[in-house]
Structure formats: structure tokens, C-alpha cells
Coordinates of C-alpha atoms and ligand atoms in Angstrom, one line a residue:
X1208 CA 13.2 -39.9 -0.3
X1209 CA 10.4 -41.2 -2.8
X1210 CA 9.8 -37.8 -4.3
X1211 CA 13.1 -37.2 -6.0
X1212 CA 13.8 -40.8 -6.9
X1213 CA 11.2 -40.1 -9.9
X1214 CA 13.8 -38.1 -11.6
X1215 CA 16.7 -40.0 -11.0
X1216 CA 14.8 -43.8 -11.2
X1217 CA 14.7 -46.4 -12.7
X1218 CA 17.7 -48.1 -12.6
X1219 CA 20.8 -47.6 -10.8
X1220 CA 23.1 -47.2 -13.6
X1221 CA 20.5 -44.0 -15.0
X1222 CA 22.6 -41.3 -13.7
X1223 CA 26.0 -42.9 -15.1
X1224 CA 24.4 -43.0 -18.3
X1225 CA 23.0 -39.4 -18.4
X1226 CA 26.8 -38.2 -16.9
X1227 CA 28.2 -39.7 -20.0
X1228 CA 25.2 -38.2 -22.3
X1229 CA 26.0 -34.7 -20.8
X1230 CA 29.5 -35.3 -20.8
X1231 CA 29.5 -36.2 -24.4
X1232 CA 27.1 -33.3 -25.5
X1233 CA 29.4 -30.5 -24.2
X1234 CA 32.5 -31.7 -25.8
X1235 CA 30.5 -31.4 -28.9
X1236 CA 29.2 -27.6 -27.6
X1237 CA 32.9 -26.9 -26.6
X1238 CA 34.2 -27.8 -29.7
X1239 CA 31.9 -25.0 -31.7
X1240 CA 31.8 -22.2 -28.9
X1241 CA 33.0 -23.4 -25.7
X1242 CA 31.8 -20.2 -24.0
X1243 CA 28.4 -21.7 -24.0
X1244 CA 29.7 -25.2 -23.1
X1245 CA 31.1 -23.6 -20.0
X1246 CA 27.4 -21.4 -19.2
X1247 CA 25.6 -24.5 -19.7
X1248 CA 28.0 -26.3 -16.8
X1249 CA 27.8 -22.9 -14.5
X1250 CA 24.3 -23.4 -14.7
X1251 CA 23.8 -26.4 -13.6
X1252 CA 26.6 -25.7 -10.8
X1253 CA 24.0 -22.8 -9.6
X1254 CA 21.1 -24.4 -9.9
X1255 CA 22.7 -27.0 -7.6
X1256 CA 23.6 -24.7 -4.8
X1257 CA 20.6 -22.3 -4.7
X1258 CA 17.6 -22.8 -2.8
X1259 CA 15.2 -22.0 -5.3
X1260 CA 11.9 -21.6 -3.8
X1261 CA 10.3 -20.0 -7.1
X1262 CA 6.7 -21.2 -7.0
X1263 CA 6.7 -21.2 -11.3
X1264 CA 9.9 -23.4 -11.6
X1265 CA 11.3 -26.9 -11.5
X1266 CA 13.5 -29.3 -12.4
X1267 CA 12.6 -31.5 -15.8
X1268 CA 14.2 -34.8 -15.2
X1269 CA 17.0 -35.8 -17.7
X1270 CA 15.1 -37.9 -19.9
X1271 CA 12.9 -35.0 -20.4
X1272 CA 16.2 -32.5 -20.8
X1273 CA 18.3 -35.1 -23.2
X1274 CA 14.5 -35.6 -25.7
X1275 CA 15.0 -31.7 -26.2
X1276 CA 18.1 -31.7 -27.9
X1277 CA 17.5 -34.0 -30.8
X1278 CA 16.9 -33.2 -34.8
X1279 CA 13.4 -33.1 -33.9
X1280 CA 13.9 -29.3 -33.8
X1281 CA 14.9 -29.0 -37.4
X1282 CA 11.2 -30.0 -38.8
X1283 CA 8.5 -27.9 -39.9
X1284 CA 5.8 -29.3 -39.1
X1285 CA 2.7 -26.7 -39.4
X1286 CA -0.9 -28.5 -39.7
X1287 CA -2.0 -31.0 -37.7
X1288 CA -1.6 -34.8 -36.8
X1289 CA -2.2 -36.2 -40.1
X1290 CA -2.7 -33.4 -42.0
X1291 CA 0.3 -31.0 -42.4
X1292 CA 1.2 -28.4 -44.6
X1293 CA 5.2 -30.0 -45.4
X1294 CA 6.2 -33.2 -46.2
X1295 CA 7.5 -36.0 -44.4
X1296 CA 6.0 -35.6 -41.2
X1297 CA 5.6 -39.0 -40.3
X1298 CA 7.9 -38.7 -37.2
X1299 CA 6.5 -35.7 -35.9
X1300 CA 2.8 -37.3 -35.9
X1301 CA 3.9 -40.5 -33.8
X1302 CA 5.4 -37.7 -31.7
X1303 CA 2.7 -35.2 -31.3
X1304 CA 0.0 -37.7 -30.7
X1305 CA 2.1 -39.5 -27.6
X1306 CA 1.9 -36.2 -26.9
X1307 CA -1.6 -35.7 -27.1
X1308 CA -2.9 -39.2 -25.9
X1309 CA -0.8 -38.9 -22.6
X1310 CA -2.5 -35.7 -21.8
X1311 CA -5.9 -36.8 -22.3
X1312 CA -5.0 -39.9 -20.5
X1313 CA -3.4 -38.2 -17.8
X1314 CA -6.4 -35.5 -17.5
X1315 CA -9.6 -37.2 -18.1
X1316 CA -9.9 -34.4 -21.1
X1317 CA -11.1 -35.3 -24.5
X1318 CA -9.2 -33.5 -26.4
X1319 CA -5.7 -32.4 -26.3
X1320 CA -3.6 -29.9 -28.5
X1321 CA 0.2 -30.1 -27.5
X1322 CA 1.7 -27.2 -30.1
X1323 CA 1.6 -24.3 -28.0
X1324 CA 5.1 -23.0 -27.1
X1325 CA 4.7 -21.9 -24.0
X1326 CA 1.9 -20.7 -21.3
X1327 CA 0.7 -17.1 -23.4
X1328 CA 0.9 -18.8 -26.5
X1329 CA -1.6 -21.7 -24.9
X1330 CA -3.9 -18.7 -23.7
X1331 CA -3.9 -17.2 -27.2
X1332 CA -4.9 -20.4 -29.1
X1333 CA -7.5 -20.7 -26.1
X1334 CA -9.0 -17.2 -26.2
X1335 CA -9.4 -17.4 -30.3
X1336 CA -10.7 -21.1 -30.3
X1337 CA -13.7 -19.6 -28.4
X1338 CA -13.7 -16.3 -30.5
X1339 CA -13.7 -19.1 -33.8
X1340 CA -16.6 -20.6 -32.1
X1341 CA -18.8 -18.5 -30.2
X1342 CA -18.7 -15.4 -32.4
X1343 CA -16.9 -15.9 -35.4
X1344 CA -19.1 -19.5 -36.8
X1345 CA -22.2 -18.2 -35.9
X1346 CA -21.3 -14.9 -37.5
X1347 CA -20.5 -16.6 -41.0
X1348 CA -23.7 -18.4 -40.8
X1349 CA -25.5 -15.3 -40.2
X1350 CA -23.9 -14.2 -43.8
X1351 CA -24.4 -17.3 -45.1
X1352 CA -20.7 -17.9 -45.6
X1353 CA -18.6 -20.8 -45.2
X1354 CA -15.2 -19.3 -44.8
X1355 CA -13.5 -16.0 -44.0
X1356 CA -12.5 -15.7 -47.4
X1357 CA -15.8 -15.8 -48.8
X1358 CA -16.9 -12.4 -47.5
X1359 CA -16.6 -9.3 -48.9
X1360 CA -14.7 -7.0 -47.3
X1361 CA -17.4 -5.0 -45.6
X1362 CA -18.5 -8.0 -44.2
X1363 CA -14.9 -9.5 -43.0
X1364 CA -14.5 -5.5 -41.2
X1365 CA -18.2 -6.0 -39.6
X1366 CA -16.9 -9.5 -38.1
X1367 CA -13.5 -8.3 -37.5
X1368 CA -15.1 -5.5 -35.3
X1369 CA -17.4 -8.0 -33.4
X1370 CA -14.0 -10.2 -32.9
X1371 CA -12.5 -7.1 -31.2
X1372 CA -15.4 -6.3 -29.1
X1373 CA -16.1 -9.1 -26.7
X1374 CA -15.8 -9.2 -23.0
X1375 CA -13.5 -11.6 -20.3
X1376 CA -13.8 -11.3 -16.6
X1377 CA -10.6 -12.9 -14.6
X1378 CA -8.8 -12.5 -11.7
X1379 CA -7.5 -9.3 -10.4
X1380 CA -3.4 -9.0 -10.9
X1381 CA -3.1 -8.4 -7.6
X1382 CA -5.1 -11.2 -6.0
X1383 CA -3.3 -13.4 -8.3
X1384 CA -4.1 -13.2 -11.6
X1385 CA -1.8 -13.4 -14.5
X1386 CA -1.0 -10.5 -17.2
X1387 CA -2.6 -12.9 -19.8
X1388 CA -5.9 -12.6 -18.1
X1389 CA -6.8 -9.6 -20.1
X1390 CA -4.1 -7.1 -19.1
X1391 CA -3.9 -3.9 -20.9
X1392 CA 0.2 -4.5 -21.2
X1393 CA -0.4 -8.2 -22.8
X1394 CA -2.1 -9.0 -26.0
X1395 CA -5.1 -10.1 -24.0
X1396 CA -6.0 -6.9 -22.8
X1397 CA -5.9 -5.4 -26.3
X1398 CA -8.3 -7.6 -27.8
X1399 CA -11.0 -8.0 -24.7
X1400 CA -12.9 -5.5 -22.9
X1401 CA -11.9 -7.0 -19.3
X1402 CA -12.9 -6.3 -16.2
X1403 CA -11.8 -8.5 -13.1
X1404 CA -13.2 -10.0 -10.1
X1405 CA -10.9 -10.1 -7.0
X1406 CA -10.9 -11.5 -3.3
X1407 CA -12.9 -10.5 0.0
X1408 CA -10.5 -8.5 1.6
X1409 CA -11.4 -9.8 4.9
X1410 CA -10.6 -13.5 4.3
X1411 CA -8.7 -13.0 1.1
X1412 CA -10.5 -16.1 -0.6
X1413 CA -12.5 -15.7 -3.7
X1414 CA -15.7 -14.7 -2.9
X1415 CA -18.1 -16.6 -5.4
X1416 CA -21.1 -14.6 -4.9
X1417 CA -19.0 -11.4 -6.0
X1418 CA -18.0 -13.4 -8.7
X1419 CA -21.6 -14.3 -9.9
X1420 CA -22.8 -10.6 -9.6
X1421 CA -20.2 -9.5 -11.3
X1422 CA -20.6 -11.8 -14.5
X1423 CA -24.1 -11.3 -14.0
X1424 CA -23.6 -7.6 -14.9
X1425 CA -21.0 -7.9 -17.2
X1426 CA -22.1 -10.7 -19.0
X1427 CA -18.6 -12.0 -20.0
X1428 CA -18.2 -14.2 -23.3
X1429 CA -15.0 -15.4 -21.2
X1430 CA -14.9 -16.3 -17.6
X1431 CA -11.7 -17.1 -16.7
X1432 CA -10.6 -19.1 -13.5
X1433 CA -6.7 -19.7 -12.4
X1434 CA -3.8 -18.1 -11.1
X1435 CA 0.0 -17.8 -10.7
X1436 CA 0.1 -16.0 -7.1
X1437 CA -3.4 -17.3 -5.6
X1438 CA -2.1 -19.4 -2.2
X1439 CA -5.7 -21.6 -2.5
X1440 CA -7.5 -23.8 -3.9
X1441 CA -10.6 -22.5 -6.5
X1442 CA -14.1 -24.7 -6.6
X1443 CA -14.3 -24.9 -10.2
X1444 CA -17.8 -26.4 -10.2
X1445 CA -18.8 -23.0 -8.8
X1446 CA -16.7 -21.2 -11.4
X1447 CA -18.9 -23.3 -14.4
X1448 CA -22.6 -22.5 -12.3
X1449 CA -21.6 -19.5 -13.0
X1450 CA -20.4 -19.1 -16.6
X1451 CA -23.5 -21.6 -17.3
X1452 CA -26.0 -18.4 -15.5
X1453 CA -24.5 -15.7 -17.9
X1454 CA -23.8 -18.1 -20.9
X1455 CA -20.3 -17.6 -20.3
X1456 CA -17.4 -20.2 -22.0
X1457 CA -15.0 -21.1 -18.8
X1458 CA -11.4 -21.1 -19.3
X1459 CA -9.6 -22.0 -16.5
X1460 CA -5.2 -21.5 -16.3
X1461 CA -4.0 -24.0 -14.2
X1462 CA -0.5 -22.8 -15.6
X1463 CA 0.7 -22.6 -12.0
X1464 CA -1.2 -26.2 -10.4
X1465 CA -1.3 -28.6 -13.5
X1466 CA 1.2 -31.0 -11.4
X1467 CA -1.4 -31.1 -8.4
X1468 CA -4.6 -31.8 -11.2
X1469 CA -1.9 -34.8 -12.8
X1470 CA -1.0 -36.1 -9.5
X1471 CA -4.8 -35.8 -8.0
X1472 CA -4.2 -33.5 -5.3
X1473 CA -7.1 -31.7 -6.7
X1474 CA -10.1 -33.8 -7.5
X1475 CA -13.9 -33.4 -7.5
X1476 CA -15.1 -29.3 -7.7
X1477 CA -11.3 -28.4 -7.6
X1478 CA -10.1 -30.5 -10.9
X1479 CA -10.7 -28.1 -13.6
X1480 CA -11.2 -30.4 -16.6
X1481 CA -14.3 -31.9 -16.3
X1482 CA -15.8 -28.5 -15.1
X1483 CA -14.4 -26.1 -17.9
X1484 CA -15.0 -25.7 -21.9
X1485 CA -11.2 -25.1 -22.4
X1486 CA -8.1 -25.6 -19.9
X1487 CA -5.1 -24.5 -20.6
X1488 CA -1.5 -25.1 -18.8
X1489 CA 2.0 -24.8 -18.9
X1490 CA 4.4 -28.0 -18.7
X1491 CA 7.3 -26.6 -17.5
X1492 CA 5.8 -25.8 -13.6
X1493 CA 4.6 -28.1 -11.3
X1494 CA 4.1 -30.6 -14.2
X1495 CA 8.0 -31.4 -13.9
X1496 CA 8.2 -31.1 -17.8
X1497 CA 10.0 -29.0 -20.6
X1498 CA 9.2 -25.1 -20.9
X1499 CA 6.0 -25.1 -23.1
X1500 CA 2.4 -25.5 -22.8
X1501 CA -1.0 -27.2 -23.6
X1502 CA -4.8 -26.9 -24.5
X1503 CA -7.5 -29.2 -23.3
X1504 CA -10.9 -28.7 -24.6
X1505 CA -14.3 -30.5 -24.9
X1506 CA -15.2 -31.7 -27.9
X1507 CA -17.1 -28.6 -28.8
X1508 CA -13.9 -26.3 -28.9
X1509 CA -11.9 -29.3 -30.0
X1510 CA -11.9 -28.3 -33.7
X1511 CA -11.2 -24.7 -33.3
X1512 CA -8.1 -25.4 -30.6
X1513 CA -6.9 -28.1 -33.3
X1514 CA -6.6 -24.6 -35.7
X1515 CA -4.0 -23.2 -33.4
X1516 CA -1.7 -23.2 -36.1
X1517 CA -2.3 -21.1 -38.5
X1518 CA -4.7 -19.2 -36.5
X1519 CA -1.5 -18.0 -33.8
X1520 CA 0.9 -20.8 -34.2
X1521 CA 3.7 -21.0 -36.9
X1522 CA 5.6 -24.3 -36.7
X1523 CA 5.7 -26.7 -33.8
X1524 CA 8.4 -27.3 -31.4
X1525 CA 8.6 -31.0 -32.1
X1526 CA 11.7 -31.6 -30.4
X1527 CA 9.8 -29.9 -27.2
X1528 CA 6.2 -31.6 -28.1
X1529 CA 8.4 -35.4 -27.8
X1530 CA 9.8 -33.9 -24.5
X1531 CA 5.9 -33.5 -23.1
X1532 CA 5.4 -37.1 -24.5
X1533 CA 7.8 -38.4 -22.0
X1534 CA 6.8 -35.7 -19.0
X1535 CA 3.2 -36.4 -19.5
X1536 CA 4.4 -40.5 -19.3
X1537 CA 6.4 -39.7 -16.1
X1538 CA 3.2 -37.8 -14.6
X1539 CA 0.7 -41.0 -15.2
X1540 CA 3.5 -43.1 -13.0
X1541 CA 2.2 -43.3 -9.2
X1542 CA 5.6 -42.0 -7.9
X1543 CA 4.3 -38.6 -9.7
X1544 CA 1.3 -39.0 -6.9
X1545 CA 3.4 -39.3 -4.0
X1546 CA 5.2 -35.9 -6.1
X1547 CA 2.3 -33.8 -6.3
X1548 CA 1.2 -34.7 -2.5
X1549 CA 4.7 -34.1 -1.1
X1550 CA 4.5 -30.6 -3.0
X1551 CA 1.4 -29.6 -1.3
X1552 CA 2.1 -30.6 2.0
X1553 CA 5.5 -29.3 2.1
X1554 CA 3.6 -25.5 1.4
X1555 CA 1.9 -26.7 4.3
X1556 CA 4.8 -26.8 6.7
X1557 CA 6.5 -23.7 4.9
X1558 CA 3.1 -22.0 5.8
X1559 CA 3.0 -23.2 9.2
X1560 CA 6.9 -22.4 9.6
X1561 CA 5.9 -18.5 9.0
X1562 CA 3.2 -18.5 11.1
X1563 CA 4.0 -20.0 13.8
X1564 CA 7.1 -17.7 13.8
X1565 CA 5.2 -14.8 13.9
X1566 CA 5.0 -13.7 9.9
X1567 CA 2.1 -12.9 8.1
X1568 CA 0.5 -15.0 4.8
X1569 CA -2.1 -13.7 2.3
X1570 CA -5.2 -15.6 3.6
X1571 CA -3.1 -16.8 6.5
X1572 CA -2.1 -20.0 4.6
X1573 CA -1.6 -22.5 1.8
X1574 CA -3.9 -25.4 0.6
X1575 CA -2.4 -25.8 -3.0
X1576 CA 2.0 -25.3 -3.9
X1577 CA 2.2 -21.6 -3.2
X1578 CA 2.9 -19.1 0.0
X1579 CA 2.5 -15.4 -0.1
X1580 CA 4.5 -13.8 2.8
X1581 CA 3.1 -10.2 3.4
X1582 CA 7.0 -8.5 3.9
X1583 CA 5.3 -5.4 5.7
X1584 CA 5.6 -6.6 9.2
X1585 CA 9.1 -6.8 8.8
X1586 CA 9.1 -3.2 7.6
X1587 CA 10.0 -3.9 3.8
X1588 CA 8.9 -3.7 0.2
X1589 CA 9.4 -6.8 -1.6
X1590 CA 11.7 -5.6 -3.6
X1591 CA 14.5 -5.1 -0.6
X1592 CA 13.1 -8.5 0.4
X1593 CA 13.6 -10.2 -2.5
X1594 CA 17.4 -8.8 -2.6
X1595 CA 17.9 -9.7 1.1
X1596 CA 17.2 -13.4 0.5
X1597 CA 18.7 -13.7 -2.4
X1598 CA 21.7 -12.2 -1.3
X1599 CA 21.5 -15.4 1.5
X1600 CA 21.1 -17.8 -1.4
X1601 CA 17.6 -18.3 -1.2
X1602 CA 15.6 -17.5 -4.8
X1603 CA 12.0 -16.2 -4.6
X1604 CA 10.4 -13.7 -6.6
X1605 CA 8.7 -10.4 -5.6
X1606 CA 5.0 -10.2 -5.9
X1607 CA 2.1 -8.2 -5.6
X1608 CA -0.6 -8.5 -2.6
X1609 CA -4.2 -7.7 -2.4
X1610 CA -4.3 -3.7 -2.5
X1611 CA -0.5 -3.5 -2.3
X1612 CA 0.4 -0.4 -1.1
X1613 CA 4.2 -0.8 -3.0
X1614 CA 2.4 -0.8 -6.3
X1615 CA 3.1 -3.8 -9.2
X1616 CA 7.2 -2.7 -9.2
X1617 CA 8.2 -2.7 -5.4
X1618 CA 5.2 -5.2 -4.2
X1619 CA 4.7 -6.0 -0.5
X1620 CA 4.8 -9.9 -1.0
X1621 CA 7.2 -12.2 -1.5
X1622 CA 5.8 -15.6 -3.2
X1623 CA 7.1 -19.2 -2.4
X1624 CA 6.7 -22.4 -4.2
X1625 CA 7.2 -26.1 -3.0
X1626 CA 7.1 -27.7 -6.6
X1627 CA 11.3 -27.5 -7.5
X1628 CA 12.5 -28.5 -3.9
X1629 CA 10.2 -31.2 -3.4
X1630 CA 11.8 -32.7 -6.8
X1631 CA 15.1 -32.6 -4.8
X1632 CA 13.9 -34.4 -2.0
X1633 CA 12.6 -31.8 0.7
X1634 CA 10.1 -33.0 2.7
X1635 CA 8.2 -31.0 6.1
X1636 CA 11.8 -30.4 8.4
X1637 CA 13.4 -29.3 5.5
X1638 CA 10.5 -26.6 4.5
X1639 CA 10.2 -25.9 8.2
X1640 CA 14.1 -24.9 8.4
X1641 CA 13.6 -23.4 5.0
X1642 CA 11.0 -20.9 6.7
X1643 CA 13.4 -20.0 9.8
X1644 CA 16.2 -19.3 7.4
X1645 CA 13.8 -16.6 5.4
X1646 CA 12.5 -15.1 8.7
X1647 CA 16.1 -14.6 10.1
X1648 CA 17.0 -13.0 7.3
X1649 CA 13.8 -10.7 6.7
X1650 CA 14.2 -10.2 10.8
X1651 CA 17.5 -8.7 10.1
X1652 CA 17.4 -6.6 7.5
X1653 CA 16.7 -3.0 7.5
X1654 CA 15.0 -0.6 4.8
X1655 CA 17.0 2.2 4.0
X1656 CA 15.7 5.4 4.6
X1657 CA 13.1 6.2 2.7
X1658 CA 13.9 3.9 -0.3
X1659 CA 12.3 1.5 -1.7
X1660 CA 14.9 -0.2 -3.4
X1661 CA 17.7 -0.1 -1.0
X1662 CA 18.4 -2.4 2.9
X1663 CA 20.8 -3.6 4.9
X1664 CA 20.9 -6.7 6.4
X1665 CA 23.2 -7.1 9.9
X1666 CA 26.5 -8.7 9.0
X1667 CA 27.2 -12.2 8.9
X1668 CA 23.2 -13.5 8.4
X1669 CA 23.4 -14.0 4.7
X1670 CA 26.8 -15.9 5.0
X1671 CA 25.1 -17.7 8.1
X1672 CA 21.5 -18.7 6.2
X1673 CA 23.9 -19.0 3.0
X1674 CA 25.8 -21.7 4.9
X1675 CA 22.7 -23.3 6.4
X1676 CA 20.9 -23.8 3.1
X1677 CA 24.3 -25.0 1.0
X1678 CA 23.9 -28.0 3.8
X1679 CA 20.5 -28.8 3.0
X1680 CA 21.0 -28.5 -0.9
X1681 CA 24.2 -30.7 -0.6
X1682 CA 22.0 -33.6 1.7
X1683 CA 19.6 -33.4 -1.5
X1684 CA 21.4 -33.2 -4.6
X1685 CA 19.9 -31.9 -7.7
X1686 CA 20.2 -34.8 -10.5
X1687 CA 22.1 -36.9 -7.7
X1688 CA 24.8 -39.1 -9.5
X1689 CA 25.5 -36.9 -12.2
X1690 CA 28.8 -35.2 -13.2
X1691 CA 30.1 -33.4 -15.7
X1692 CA 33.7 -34.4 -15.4
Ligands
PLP2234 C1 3.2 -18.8 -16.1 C2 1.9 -18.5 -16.5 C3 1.5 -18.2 -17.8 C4 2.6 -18.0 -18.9 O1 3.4 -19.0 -19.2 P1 4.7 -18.8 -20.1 O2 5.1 -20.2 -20.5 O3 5.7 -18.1 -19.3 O4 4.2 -18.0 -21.3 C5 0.2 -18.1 -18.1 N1 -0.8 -18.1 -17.2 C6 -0.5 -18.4 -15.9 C7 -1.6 -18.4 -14.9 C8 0.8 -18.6 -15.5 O5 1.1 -18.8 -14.2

């Protein structure tokens, strides 16, 4: 299997030497509170024997797990590459521009800013680096000020109010879109006025003329493009024609793909970088690296993304940044190529394994890492799906469809992702089984009564499917060499 040997490689003795890393590093837990020690091995256990088919997850390779757990995390760091706000940060700059250069390198982008924590916090530095730019710069000049604290305070309220008041269009929740979109219960939706463009409900693509009229009469500041539940690929080309017609900044989330952009699955109109103002990402998805995330930017947003701290960052993670440093190296190695194209054809035959047994997909298919499985036709609410499988061993998540007649809490869809399984090896017969396991256990499960919450499923499936997918974990180990004892 090429795809999971870019975890385990290089070198044969690399899993013997992260054993005794591991091994080492939970005597030391045990020693403090060895209730931890022994969660930390049961999760590994778990992980191990569940089919996780969670289209947001992975598995970081150890190098990127052992860079994590270093002093790293006990600097403060606030400020910038070269210019920080504490001491002896000398370290943490070697660190944070690996970080930084590997991204650019790896994305074609110009700019790179590798502080964010995680995927929301990425979003936030993104939304208020174009905020800084587009209304707050100009709005200083207009005052003839050259910093915030140079106005008076009518004048800080009057641009405070104009901060508050702008406009973002992005993708409808339930075509796709994520709660940081612009979503009244997130942040987002607080500070924009946000109104959202969806997906034809015939085809369930994104329908780019809807998309134009709609900026057109909104007249967004923000247009944003990207996903977490969208099963296809977006023309981002189209996306910048039209924040270019309404003078619009695009920001496109490729949270959910960034490992397809790395490993140039997606190139031309469907790369995001060279098309968009700012991109933002998480690196803990189908980038394969540790739970946090990252700004790109042209260099016209470059120096208000490089204020994400203080502007909505406190300190870095540096122990997390150097971790990025060596996922973002791992990405730019061709083995992450072959990685990125085994995840997308592997939705392929997972798409192709429902349909040809008889289920229904959200736009009837995949062409990026993700499968939407319409659970109606079997006469369920996600929710009782989502217990069903798991119940067999098999992890998904629950997930809302276009117009879902379950609401955001039950759903009607069940979402599937290629990106963890593909690190352990899976290839096409492997998805393929992986798709007649969920349909014989969505075939035989029963909603009951009226309920949304509650099912059946006829004895002996889950222990069956259970059995059947312990065989194909164990044929493709997670982390294959490594023990803990
Ligand atoms: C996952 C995701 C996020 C949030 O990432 P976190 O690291 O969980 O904060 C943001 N946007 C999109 C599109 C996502 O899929």
C-alpha cells in the first residue's frame, strides 16, 4: 500500500523507535496520573479498531504527534516572526517560519500566517484582516488618523459601528456550509449581516448564476467559498468573477479539502489560492497534520493577517506551529500525491458502492473526499442512523441535507469521508465493502415508532458488520509496527 507507508516511512526501524518514544512517554504520564496514561493507550486501542469514516478526521503521523509534546508549549510567544512582544524567542521564529515557508511553498501562496489555533480561530483572523483593510484603513484616512488610538472617541464609536455593519454572503448550512460562515450561533453571524447562497435543488450543485445575482443584490464586502459537507468540487475562478463584479474580497475555507489543494487533486479553476484574496484552512483534516489551522493571503491582506495576534490571537501554540512545520514538509513529499489521489478516488468507489446498491447521495455522487448518503430511503433520521452504524463499529457523523425535513438536530444525511482510512491503507475493494457493510446495516434497521431518536436494528447485523470491519481494520493497521507494551 503506498498511501499509508507515508506515515509509517522512512526507514524500517521508524516504528520501533516511536514504540519506545510512546513507551517511554507514558511511563513518565503514569508516574504523575496514571489514569490519563491508561485513556491515552485506550485511545489509541479504539482508534485502532473503529472504522472511522468521519469526513473531518485523520490520523497525524507520529513525527507530527511526538513534535507536539515538547517545551515548545511553555513559550509565549505573542508578535510576530522577528518581532515579538517577550524575550527570547529565537526558537520559536526558526519554528514558525518553517512553518510558514512550507505553506507558501506547498500552496503557491505568498503569504502565510501559521498562529491560528484551530479552523474558527483562522476564519476570525481572516474576516478581521479584511475588516483592518477594506473598512477600517480607509476609514482612518478619511479622519486623517494613523492609528485607532488617535481618534477621539466619537470617532472610534462611528468606525466601530461601520466595523459592525458589513455584509458576507456564504454557503447555506444546509448545502454545506459551516457555522463560521456567518451563523447567528457563531461569532461570525454576530458581527456580519449574512445572507447565504445555496444549491439548485434539482442537481444539487452550486448554481453560479444564483450566486452572481445574489451578490449582485447584496453587494457583500465578503464572499465566501468552501465547505465541510459539500460532496463536489467548487470552480473558484467563477467564485473571484464574481467577487471582482460586486467588489467583493473572496475568502474561500478549504478547512475540509486543503489535503486534495497540497496533493494537486485540485488544480486550475478548483485550486483556491491563486483565485482568492485570503484562504484559510485547518491542518488537522485531510492535510494529515496536528489540530490547528492557517491563513494564506496575497500580499495585499498580508499585513493585516500578520496582526492576528493581538487583533484575536493571544500567544501561539508553538509546540503545535513546529508540528505544521513537519506536516506541511510531509505534504510537499510526492507520496502525499499518491495520498491525496487515493483519498478522492476511494469517495469514488464508496459513492459508487451506494449507488449501485440502491442508496441515494446528495448530487448523486462524489468528485472531492466526501459522501452524503440521503438516510430517508431507508426510512430514517440521521440521528437513528448514525446510532445504528456506530453501534456496528463504523463512525460517521449525522448531517444536514438540502431542505432537510429532520431539521439541523435529527438531519436526514449521514456524511462520509475517505481522508483517515485512506491513511491506513484502504484503497477501492476496501471502500466498496465499506459501502455494503453501511447499507446492511441501514437496510436492517427500523425507526421506532414515531421517534426520531430511537431504532432497532435485526439481531446479529451489528455483531456481523462489527466482525467484518474488525477484519479489514486488522489487514490495515493504524501506525503498523507500533506497541505500547
Ligand atoms: C472544520 C471546519 C472549521 C473549523 O475548524 P476547527 O478547527 O474545528 O475550529 C471551519 N470551517 C470549515 C469549512 C470547517 O470544515
Amino acid at each position: 500500500m503506498t498511501a499509508d507507508s507515508s506515515i509509517a516511512a522512512p526507514g524500517t526501524d521508524y516504528a520501533a523507535t516511536a514504540s519506545e518514544a510512546y513507551r517511554a512517554a507514558l511511563k513518565v504520564i503514569e508516574s504523575v496520573e496514571p489514569r490519563i496514561a491508561e485513556a491515552t493507550r485506550q485511545e489509541l486501542a479504539d482508534q485502532r479498531d473503529s472504522l472511522k469514516l468521519i469526513a473531518s478526521e485523520n490520523y497525524a503521523s507520529p513525527a507530527v504527534l511526538l513534535t507536539m509534546g515538547t517545551w515548545f508549549s511553555d513559550k509565549y510567544a505573542e508578535g510576530t516572526i522577528g518581532h515579538r512582544f517577550y524575550a527570547a524567542c529565537q526558537n520559536v521564529d526558526t519554528v514558525e517560519a518553517l512553518a510558514a515557508e512550507h505553506a507558501r511553498e506547498l500552496f503557491g501562496a505568498p503569504y502565510a500566517y501559521a498562529q491560528p489555533h484551530s479552523g474558527i480561530d483562522a476564519n476570525l483572523v481572516a474576516f478581521w484582516a479584511i475588516l483592518a483593510t477594506r473598512v477600517e484603513a480607509p476609514g482612518l484616512a478619511e479622519l486623517g488618523a494613523k492609528h485607532v488610538n488617535d481618534l477621539s472617541e466619537a470617532d472610534w464609536e462611528t468606525l466601530r459601528a461601520k466595523l459592525g455593519n458589513q455584509r458576507l454572503l456564504g454557503m447555506s448550512l444546509d448545502t454545506g456550509g459551516h457555522l463560521t460562515h456567518g451563523f447567528r450561533p457563531n461569532i461570525s453571524g454576530k458581527m456580519f449581516h449574512q445572507r447565504s447562497y445555496g444549491t439548485d435543488a434539482q442537481t444539487g450543485l452550486i448554481d453560479y448564476d444564483a450566486v452572481r445575482a445574489a451578490a449582485k443584490e447584496f453587494k457583500p464586502l465578503i464572499l465566501v467559498a468552501g465547505y465541510s459537507a459539500y460532496p463536489r468540487r467548487v470552480n473558484f475562478a467563477k467564485m473571484r468573477e464574481i467577487a471582482d463584479e460586486v467588489g467583493a474580497t473572496l475568502m474561500v475555507d478549504m478547512a475540509h479539502f486543503a489535503g486534495l489543494v497540497a496533493g494537486k487533486v485540485f488544480t486550475g479553476d478548483e485550486d483556491p489560492v491563486p483565485h482568492a484574496h485570503v484562504t484559510t484552512t485547518t491542518t488537522h483534516k485531510s492535510l494529515r497534520g496536528p489540530r490547528g489551522g492557517l491563513v494564506l493571503a496575497t500580499e495585499e491582506y498580508a499585513p493585516a493577517v500578520d496582526k492576528g495576534c493581538p487583533m484575536v490571537l493571544g500567544g501561539p501554540l508553538s509546540h503545535v506551529m513546529a508540528a505544521k512545520a513537519v506536516a506541511l514538509a510531509e505534504a510537499r513529499q510526492p507520496a502525499f500525491r499518491d495520498y491525496a489521489q487515493a483519498v478522492a478516488d476511494n469517495a469514488q468507489s464508496l459513492a459508487e458502492g451506494f449507488t449501485s446498491r440502491g442508496a441515494r447521495l446528495v448530487t448523486g455522487g462524489t468528485d472531492n473526499h466526501l459522501v452524503l448518503l440521503d438516510v430517508t430511503s431507508f426510512g430514517l433520521t440521521g440521528r437513528q442512523a448514525e446510532s445504528a452504524l456506530l453501534d456496528a463499529g463504523v463512525v460517521t457523523n449525522r448531517n444536514a441535507i438540502p431542505a432537510d425535513p429532520n431539521g439541523a438536530w435529527y438531519t436526514s444525511g449521514i456524511r462520509f469521508g475517505t481522508p483517515a482510512l485512506t491513511t491506513r491503507g484502504f484503497g477501492a475493494a476496501e471502500f466498496d465493502k465499506v459501502a455494503e457493510l453501511v447499507v446492511e446495516v441501514l437496510s436492517n434497521t427500523q425507526a421506532e415508532g414515531t421517534s426520531k431518536a430511537k431504532y432497532a436494528t435485526a439481531d446479529g447485523v451489528a455483531a456481523r458488520v462489527h466482525a467484518a470491519s474488525s477484519e479489514m481494520l486488522a489487514a490495515n493497521p493504524l501506525y503498523p509496527g507500533l506497541t505500547l507494551s
